[in-house]
GROMACS .gro file of C-alpha atoms in nm:
model
  374
    1UNK     CA    1   2.702   0.554  -1.571
    2UNK     CA    2   2.576   0.466  -1.920
    3UNK     CA    3   2.423   0.741  -2.130
    4UNK     CA    4   2.050   0.772  -2.096
    5UNK     CA    5   1.777   0.921  -2.307
    6UNK     CA    6   1.712   1.286  -2.215
    7UNK     CA    7   1.409   1.316  -1.987
    8UNK     CA    8   1.090   1.478  -2.113
    9UNK     CA    9   1.033   1.841  -2.029
   10UNK     CA   10   0.824   1.901  -1.717
   11UNK     CA   11   0.522   2.019  -1.915
   12UNK     CA   12   0.516   1.726  -2.156
   13UNK     CA   13   0.310   1.416  -2.071
   14UNK     CA   14   0.497   1.090  -2.091
   15UNK     CA   15   0.438   0.862  -2.386
   16UNK     CA   16   0.166   0.660  -2.215
   17UNK     CA   17   0.025   0.541  -1.886
   18UNK     CA   18   0.270   0.253  -1.874
   19UNK     CA   19   0.569   0.482  -1.890
   20UNK     CA   20   0.411   0.762  -1.695
   21UNK     CA   21   0.420   0.598  -1.355
   22UNK     CA   22   0.741   0.405  -1.402
   23UNK     CA   23   1.006   0.577  -1.189
   24UNK     CA   24   1.365   0.596  -1.304
   25UNK     CA   25   1.607   0.330  -1.180
   26UNK     CA   26   1.753   0.348  -0.832
   27UNK     CA   27   2.052   0.151  -0.956
   28UNK     CA   28   2.237   0.186  -1.289
   29UNK     CA   29   1.988   0.201  -1.578
   30UNK     CA   30   2.132  -0.121  -1.721
   31UNK     CA   31   1.991  -0.321  -1.428
   32UNK     CA   32   1.639  -0.451  -1.469
   33UNK     CA   33   1.371  -0.384  -1.208
   34UNK     CA   34   1.284  -0.671  -0.977
   35UNK     CA   35   0.920  -0.603  -1.058
   36UNK     CA   36   0.768  -0.393  -1.334
   37UNK     CA   37   0.395  -0.334  -1.370
   38UNK     CA   38   0.281  -0.181  -1.697
   39UNK     CA   39  -0.071  -0.050  -1.756
   40UNK     CA   40  -0.209  -0.306  -1.508
   41UNK     CA   41  -0.589  -0.334  -1.507
   42UNK     CA   42  -0.805  -0.537  -1.270
   43UNK     CA   43  -1.183  -0.577  -1.265
   44UNK     CA   44  -1.426  -0.742  -1.023
   45UNK     CA   45  -1.738  -0.913  -1.150
   46UNK     CA   46  -2.045  -0.772  -0.978
   47UNK     CA   47  -2.308  -0.949  -1.188
   48UNK     CA   48  -2.350  -1.176  -1.486
   49UNK     CA   49  -2.243  -0.913  -1.736
   50UNK     CA   50  -2.114  -0.630  -1.518
   51UNK     CA   51  -1.767  -0.547  -1.391
   52UNK     CA   52  -1.612  -0.278  -1.176
   53UNK     CA   53  -1.266  -0.157  -1.275
   54UNK     CA   54  -1.062  -0.167  -0.956
   55UNK     CA   55  -0.725  -0.084  -1.117
   56UNK     CA   56  -0.716   0.146  -1.417
   57UNK     CA   57  -0.376   0.135  -1.584
   58UNK     CA   58  -0.131   0.116  -1.291
   59UNK     CA   59   0.239   0.128  -1.377
   60UNK     CA   60   0.555   0.138  -1.166
   61UNK     CA   61   0.904  -0.012  -1.145
   62UNK     CA   62   1.061  -0.156  -0.830
   63UNK     CA   63   1.440  -0.188  -0.835
   64UNK     CA   64   1.658  -0.431  -0.635
   65UNK     CA   65   1.689  -0.366  -0.263
   66UNK     CA   66   1.454  -0.066  -0.270
   67UNK     CA   67   1.120  -0.014  -0.099
   68UNK     CA   68   0.799   0.131  -0.234
   69UNK     CA   69   0.499   0.250  -0.031
   70UNK     CA   70   0.147   0.243  -0.173
   71UNK     CA   71  -0.061   0.503   0.013
   72UNK     CA   72  -0.416   0.632  -0.003
   73UNK     CA   73  -0.754   0.597   0.163
   74UNK     CA   74  -0.938   0.267   0.191
   75UNK     CA   75  -1.092   0.164  -0.139
   76UNK     CA   76  -0.835   0.330  -0.363
   77UNK     CA   77  -0.696  -0.002  -0.494
   78UNK     CA   78  -0.386  -0.060  -0.280
   79UNK     CA   79  -0.469  -0.410  -0.158
   80UNK     CA   80  -0.608  -0.511  -0.497
   81UNK     CA   81  -0.276  -0.409  -0.651
   82UNK     CA   82  -0.077  -0.609  -0.394
   83UNK     CA   83  -0.287  -0.920  -0.452
   84UNK     CA   84  -0.272  -0.879  -0.829
   85UNK     CA   85   0.109  -0.863  -0.825
   86UNK     CA   86   0.120  -1.220  -0.687
   87UNK     CA   87  -0.188  -1.338  -0.876
   88UNK     CA   88  -0.379  -1.386  -0.550
   89UNK     CA   89  -0.697  -1.203  -0.642
   90UNK     CA   90  -1.025  -1.348  -0.511
   91UNK     CA   91  -1.245  -1.551  -0.745
   92UNK     CA   92  -1.448  -1.253  -0.866
   93UNK     CA   93  -1.139  -1.050  -0.952
   94UNK     CA   94  -0.928  -1.084  -1.264
   95UNK     CA   95  -0.645  -0.909  -1.443
   96UNK     CA   96  -0.799  -0.768  -1.760
   97UNK     CA   97  -0.498  -0.597  -1.911
   98UNK     CA   98  -0.134  -0.501  -1.876
   99UNK     CA   99   0.169  -0.698  -1.763
  100UNK     CA  100   0.367  -0.781  -1.447
  101UNK     CA  101   0.731  -0.862  -1.518
  102UNK     CA  102   0.947  -1.024  -1.252
  103UNK     CA  103   1.324  -1.052  -1.286
  104UNK     CA  104   1.491  -1.327  -1.083
  105UNK     CA  105   1.842  -1.334  -0.946
  106UNK     CA  106   1.946  -1.527  -1.258
  107UNK     CA  107   1.839  -1.231  -1.472
  108UNK     CA  108   1.552  -1.422  -1.631
  109UNK     CA  109   1.243  -1.208  -1.688
  110UNK     CA  110   0.896  -1.362  -1.659
  111UNK     CA  111   0.548  -1.223  -1.709
  112UNK     CA  112   0.353  -1.316  -1.397
  113UNK     CA  113   0.019  -1.270  -1.576
  114UNK     CA  114   0.094  -1.564  -1.808
  115UNK     CA  115   0.231  -1.809  -1.550
  116UNK     CA  116   0.053  -2.143  -1.512
  117UNK     CA  117  -0.078  -2.261  -1.174
  118UNK     CA  118   0.228  -2.482  -1.127
  119UNK     CA  119   0.469  -2.203  -1.216
  120UNK     CA  120   0.293  -1.967  -0.978
  121UNK     CA  121   0.318  -2.216  -0.691
  122UNK     CA  122   0.693  -2.255  -0.746
  123UNK     CA  123   0.741  -1.879  -0.783
  124UNK     CA  124   0.539  -1.765  -0.483
  125UNK     CA  125   0.722  -1.758  -0.150
  126UNK     CA  126   1.046  -1.881  -0.310
  127UNK     CA  127   1.095  -1.558  -0.510
  128UNK     CA  128   0.804  -1.331  -0.415
  129UNK     CA  129   0.608  -1.349  -0.089
  130UNK     CA  130   0.324  -1.159   0.071
  131UNK     CA  131   0.250  -1.076   0.434
  132UNK     CA  132  -0.127  -1.044   0.454
  133UNK     CA  133  -0.323  -0.790   0.651
  134UNK     CA  134  -0.432  -0.913   0.993
  135UNK     CA  135  -0.209  -1.190   1.126
  136UNK     CA  136  -0.497  -1.341   1.325
  137UNK     CA  137  -0.692  -1.405   1.006
  138UNK     CA  138  -0.388  -1.501   0.797
  139UNK     CA  139  -0.300  -1.802   1.013
  140UNK     CA  140  -0.514  -2.116   1.030
  141UNK     CA  141  -0.643  -2.124   1.390
  142UNK     CA  142  -0.644  -2.506   1.415
  143UNK     CA  143  -0.280  -2.558   1.308
  144UNK     CA  144   0.032  -2.467   1.502
  145UNK     CA  145   0.270  -2.206   1.367
  146UNK     CA  146   0.523  -2.482   1.308
  147UNK     CA  147   0.278  -2.685   1.100
  148UNK     CA  148   0.193  -2.383   0.886
  149UNK     CA  149   0.557  -2.294   0.828
  150UNK     CA  150   0.626  -2.658   0.735
  151UNK     CA  151   0.340  -2.654   0.484
  152UNK     CA  152   0.484  -2.340   0.326
  153UNK     CA  153   0.825  -2.502   0.287
  154UNK     CA  154   0.685  -2.828   0.147
  155UNK     CA  155   0.463  -2.652  -0.104
  156UNK     CA  156   0.705  -2.388  -0.230
  157UNK     CA  157   1.064  -2.500  -0.168
  158UNK     CA  158   1.237  -2.636  -0.478
  159UNK     CA  159   1.287  -3.011  -0.450
  160UNK     CA  160   1.207  -3.237  -0.155
  161UNK     CA  161   1.271  -3.109   0.194
  162UNK     CA  162   1.308  -3.323   0.506
  163UNK     CA  163   1.176  -3.275   0.857
  164UNK     CA  164   1.513  -3.175   0.997
  165UNK     CA  165   1.567  -2.907   0.736
  166UNK     CA  166   1.212  -2.778   0.792
  167UNK     CA  167   1.283  -2.734   1.164
  168UNK     CA  168   1.618  -2.566   1.094
  169UNK     CA  169   1.474  -2.323   0.840
  170UNK     CA  170   1.169  -2.245   1.052
  171UNK     CA  171   1.382  -2.184   1.359
  172UNK     CA  172   1.623  -1.962   1.167
  173UNK     CA  173   1.334  -1.755   1.026
  174UNK     CA  174   1.176  -1.711   1.370
  175UNK     CA  175   1.505  -1.611   1.530
  176UNK     CA  176   1.551  -1.349   1.257
  177UNK     CA  177   1.232  -1.178   1.379
  178UNK     CA  178   1.334  -1.211   1.746
  179UNK     CA  179   1.108  -1.501   1.837
  180UNK     CA  180   1.206  -1.812   2.031
  181UNK     CA  181   1.145  -2.118   1.806
  182UNK     CA  182   1.086  -2.358   2.097
  183UNK     CA  183   0.795  -2.148   2.219
  184UNK     CA  184   0.644  -2.041   1.886
  185UNK     CA  185   0.665  -2.352   1.665
  186UNK     CA  186   0.435  -2.556   1.890
  187UNK     CA  187   0.193  -2.270   1.962
  188UNK     CA  188  -0.143  -2.207   1.802
  189UNK     CA  189  -0.207  -1.853   1.670
  190UNK     CA  190  -0.439  -1.761   1.957
  191UNK     CA  191  -0.163  -1.839   2.207
  192UNK     CA  192   0.057  -1.558   2.071
  193UNK     CA  193   0.021  -1.184   2.119
  194UNK     CA  194  -0.065  -0.961   1.824
  195UNK     CA  195   0.296  -0.852   1.780
  196UNK     CA  196   0.425  -1.210   1.798
  197UNK     CA  197   0.172  -1.325   1.538
  198UNK     CA  198   0.273  -1.040   1.306
  199UNK     CA  199   0.641  -1.126   1.341
  200UNK     CA  200   0.567  -1.497   1.286
  201UNK     CA  201   0.382  -1.401   0.968
  202UNK     CA  202   0.682  -1.199   0.848
  203UNK     CA  203   0.908  -1.495   0.930
  204UNK     CA  204   0.685  -1.723   0.720
  205UNK     CA  205   0.714  -1.481   0.429
  206UNK     CA  206   1.093  -1.487   0.456
  207UNK     CA  207   1.130  -1.865   0.491
  208UNK     CA  208   1.268  -1.910   0.139
  209UNK     CA  209   1.455  -1.578   0.119
  210UNK     CA  210   1.239  -1.423  -0.157
  211UNK     CA  211   1.370  -1.138  -0.368
  212UNK     CA  212   1.044  -0.946  -0.323
  213UNK     CA  213   0.828  -0.904  -0.012
  214UNK     CA  214   0.482  -0.743  -0.029
  215UNK     CA  215   0.330  -0.634   0.303
  216UNK     CA  216  -0.033  -0.531   0.336
  217UNK     CA  217  -0.084  -0.297   0.634
  218UNK     CA  218   0.187  -0.466   0.844
  219UNK     CA  219   0.113  -0.265   1.160
  220UNK     CA  220  -0.269  -0.266   1.154
  221UNK     CA  221  -0.438  -0.339   1.491
  222UNK     CA  222  -0.107  -0.323   1.681
  223UNK     CA  223  -0.045  -0.087   1.971
  224UNK     CA  224   0.203   0.196   1.919
  225UNK     CA  225   0.495   0.023   2.092
  226UNK     CA  226   0.446  -0.300   1.898
  227UNK     CA  227   0.421  -0.098   1.577
  228UNK     CA  228   0.760   0.054   1.658
  229UNK     CA  229   0.906  -0.293   1.706
  230UNK     CA  230   0.771  -0.417   1.372
  231UNK     CA  231   0.895  -0.107   1.186
  232UNK     CA  232   1.245  -0.142   1.330
  233UNK     CA  233   1.241  -0.512   1.252
  234UNK     CA  234   1.144  -0.458   0.888
  235UNK     CA  235   1.425  -0.206   0.845
  236UNK     CA  236   1.677  -0.453   0.993
  237UNK     CA  237   1.549  -0.748   0.788
  238UNK     CA  238   1.561  -0.551   0.466
  239UNK     CA  239   1.922  -0.454   0.535
  240UNK     CA  240   2.016  -0.810   0.630
  241UNK     CA  241   1.840  -1.004   0.353
  242UNK     CA  242   1.848  -0.729   0.089
  243UNK     CA  243   1.503  -0.792  -0.054
  244UNK     CA  244   1.294  -0.540  -0.243
  245UNK     CA  245   0.982  -0.440  -0.053
  246UNK     CA  246   0.636  -0.309  -0.135
  247UNK     CA  247   0.422  -0.214   0.159
  248UNK     CA  248   0.063  -0.102   0.153
  249UNK     CA  249  -0.040   0.149   0.414
  250UNK     CA  250  -0.265   0.441   0.501
  251UNK     CA  251  -0.007   0.533   0.766
  252UNK     CA  252   0.202   0.811   0.611
  253UNK     CA  253   0.446   0.809   0.903
  254UNK     CA  254   0.527   0.448   0.821
  255UNK     CA  255   0.573   0.536   0.455
  256UNK     CA  256   0.805   0.823   0.542
  257UNK     CA  257   1.021   0.598   0.756
  258UNK     CA  258   1.050   0.282   0.547
  259UNK     CA  259   1.001   0.384   0.183
  260UNK     CA  260   1.250   0.499  -0.078
  261UNK     CA  261   0.962   0.588  -0.308
  262UNK     CA  262   0.593   0.660  -0.254
  263UNK     CA  263   0.303   0.594  -0.489
  264UNK     CA  264  -0.024   0.773  -0.411
  265UNK     CA  265  -0.332   0.592  -0.541
  266UNK     CA  266  -0.685   0.721  -0.587
  267UNK     CA  267  -0.984   0.556  -0.755
  268UNK     CA  268  -0.771   0.273  -0.891
  269UNK     CA  269  -0.503   0.492  -1.050
  270UNK     CA  270  -0.159   0.623  -0.965
  271UNK     CA  271  -0.201   0.999  -0.922
  272UNK     CA  272   0.147   1.082  -0.789
  273UNK     CA  273   0.480   0.906  -0.758
  274UNK     CA  274   0.817   1.025  -0.639
  275UNK     CA  275   1.093   0.983  -0.386
  276UNK     CA  276   0.991   0.998  -0.022
  277UNK     CA  277   1.169   1.332   0.009
  278UNK     CA  278   0.984   1.480  -0.289
  279UNK     CA  279   0.644   1.352  -0.181
  280UNK     CA  280   0.664   1.478   0.176
  281UNK     CA  281   0.850   1.804   0.115
  282UNK     CA  282   0.687   1.910  -0.212
  283UNK     CA  283   0.372   1.712  -0.303
  284UNK     CA  284   0.232   1.805  -0.643
  285UNK     CA  285  -0.118   1.656  -0.622
  286UNK     CA  286  -0.382   1.812  -0.392
  287UNK     CA  287  -0.487   1.467  -0.268
  288UNK     CA  288  -0.132   1.382  -0.154
  289UNK     CA  289  -0.103   1.724   0.008
  290UNK     CA  290  -0.429   1.675   0.197
  291UNK     CA  291  -0.323   1.331   0.317
  292UNK     CA  292  -0.007   1.484   0.461
  293UNK     CA  293  -0.195   1.776   0.619
  294UNK     CA  294  -0.427   1.530   0.796
  295UNK     CA  295  -0.138   1.373   0.989
  296UNK     CA  296  -0.001   1.544   1.303
  297UNK     CA  297   0.377   1.601   1.304
  298UNK     CA  298   0.598   1.408   1.544
  299UNK     CA  299   0.778   1.721   1.661
  300UNK     CA  300   0.727   2.097   1.656
  301UNK     CA  301   0.410   2.295   1.703
  302UNK     CA  302   0.084   2.118   1.631
  303UNK     CA  303  -0.067   2.277   1.319
  304UNK     CA  304  -0.435   2.282   1.244
  305UNK     CA  305  -0.521   1.942   1.099
  306UNK     CA  306  -0.766   1.923   0.813
  307UNK     CA  307  -0.968   1.622   0.706
  308UNK     CA  308  -1.043   1.562   0.341
  309UNK     CA  309  -1.408   1.648   0.272
  310UNK     CA  310  -1.631   1.390   0.110
  311UNK     CA  311  -1.541   1.030   0.033
  312UNK     CA  312  -1.368   0.841  -0.248
  313UNK     CA  313  -1.598   0.785  -0.546
  314UNK     CA  314  -1.764   0.454  -0.623
  315UNK     CA  315  -1.558   0.272  -0.884
  316UNK     CA  316  -1.885   0.168  -1.045
  317UNK     CA  317  -1.988   0.530  -1.106
  318UNK     CA  318  -1.677   0.741  -1.144
  319UNK     CA  319  -1.729   1.111  -1.214
  320UNK     CA  320  -1.613   1.249  -1.550
  321UNK     CA  321  -1.265   1.398  -1.564
  322UNK     CA  322  -1.043   1.387  -1.256
  323UNK     CA  323  -1.185   1.146  -0.998
  324UNK     CA  324  -1.070   1.375  -0.715
  325UNK     CA  325  -1.235   1.688  -0.860
  326UNK     CA  326  -1.555   1.665  -0.647
  327UNK     CA  327  -1.340   1.689  -0.331
  328UNK     CA  328  -1.082   1.940  -0.457
  329UNK     CA  329  -1.105   2.318  -0.409
  330UNK     CA  330  -0.864   2.369  -0.700
  331UNK     CA  331  -1.086   2.187  -0.949
  332UNK     CA  332  -1.187   2.375  -1.263
  333UNK     CA  333  -1.403   2.295  -1.563
  334UNK     CA  334  -1.094   2.154  -1.735
  335UNK     CA  335  -1.046   1.907  -1.447
  336UNK     CA  336  -1.405   1.790  -1.474
  337UNK     CA  337  -1.394   1.756  -1.852
  338UNK     CA  338  -1.098   1.520  -1.894
  339UNK     CA  339  -0.896   1.296  -1.664
  340UNK     CA  340  -0.542   1.438  -1.628
  341UNK     CA  341  -0.249   1.229  -1.745
  342UNK     CA  342   0.041   1.147  -1.519
  343UNK     CA  343   0.320   1.381  -1.628
  344UNK     CA  344   0.685   1.401  -1.529
  345UNK     CA  345   0.752   1.713  -1.325
  346UNK     CA  346   1.108   1.641  -1.215
  347UNK     CA  347   1.353   1.394  -1.368
  348UNK     CA  348   1.698   1.353  -1.216
  349UNK     CA  349   1.963   1.079  -1.244
  350UNK     CA  350   1.881   0.758  -1.064
  351UNK     CA  351   1.541   0.671  -0.921
  352UNK     CA  352   1.442   1.035  -0.873
  353UNK     CA  353   1.148   1.089  -1.110
  354UNK     CA  354   0.857   1.288  -0.969
  355UNK     CA  355   0.527   1.270  -1.157
  356UNK     CA  356   0.171   1.378  -1.083
  357UNK     CA  357  -0.168   1.372  -1.253
  358UNK     CA  358  -0.286   1.725  -1.178
  359UNK     CA  359  -0.341   2.032  -1.395
  360UNK     CA  360  -0.268   2.258  -1.096
  361UNK     CA  361   0.050   2.098  -0.964
  362UNK     CA  362   0.233   2.431  -0.945
  363UNK     CA  363  -0.039   2.580  -0.724
  364UNK     CA  364  -0.034   2.274  -0.498
  365UNK     CA  365   0.340   2.316  -0.451
  366UNK     CA  366   0.300   2.686  -0.366
  367UNK     CA  367   0.028   2.613  -0.111
  368UNK     CA  368   0.244   2.351   0.059
  369UNK     CA  369   0.530   2.601   0.095
  370UNK     CA  370   0.293   2.851   0.258
  371UNK     CA  371   0.172   2.582   0.500
  372UNK     CA  372   0.529   2.484   0.583
  373UNK     CA  373   0.618   2.843   0.677
  374UNK     CA  374   0.304   2.906   0.880
   0.00000   0.00000   0.00000
């Protein structure tokens, strides 16, 4: 492995927000990330001259064939981040700062934030695709699944594509998600079950074999057995097609099962990032720890579950200092005076960096160990 720059000491903040949340490479450091967000900022217009900052300097790297989970409560910025990565923000939202760099299979690096409308249309779905939350709302109810898959191929496939090839590609994509093309292609969305619609949506995202797949709450509104089917399917598809994956979820069990890395978001910022093992065995931010404590374990004795008091702050009126301080029993005057920087706590070879934005990360770790032994 090539020589690398020595990591910063655990007590030293990284050079800046852009570097702070960028995890180390999962593959040799010489290989570029598939996607790299640096100091990404997004705002929504709420009036003629007013804006709400929905993302406040988000940074991370996603390496080839790895998966990243974005977790946190509703309103923390997860979906906004997913939409921003593909430049799919609603009309009132805009990227106000930072960069999104995508590296294709040819090694060419492009800044997504500067792409023209034509470049974006060619790039989306052919190299980076998104599976939207709620399959029922994602599909057009007056078009068949086959018509919608055909539209995707015509709009985003490079060059002209004929009817026969459309049917072949659509059928292949549906079979990959365990659906029968003859039944599904001619069906309208309402004629399919929730699980079938979700799998058809995943198949549409994979039509052109993108290098990156972003999934927003892929198991929302599905029963527990159908969720299990979708989770197993995603794991199989990722192994078969070898795409990098970002999935947005409030379901920590899903994150633990599918993710290589986890990013915890709160009030539009990354407050902790690390490997799945680090995050679930030794969280360093009290918010991450509380999210984990609020989820019942799959096996073993049922511990006392604790909800997180209060609610996430309004992005229009953020408190001074750490945004989580009003809900945190560890908060001190120092927390309320200045917003903590994301600092590297553990840096090991490969994609093993663990960072958190908390002045009391050592105490959080100690408390988690006590809970684990109880």
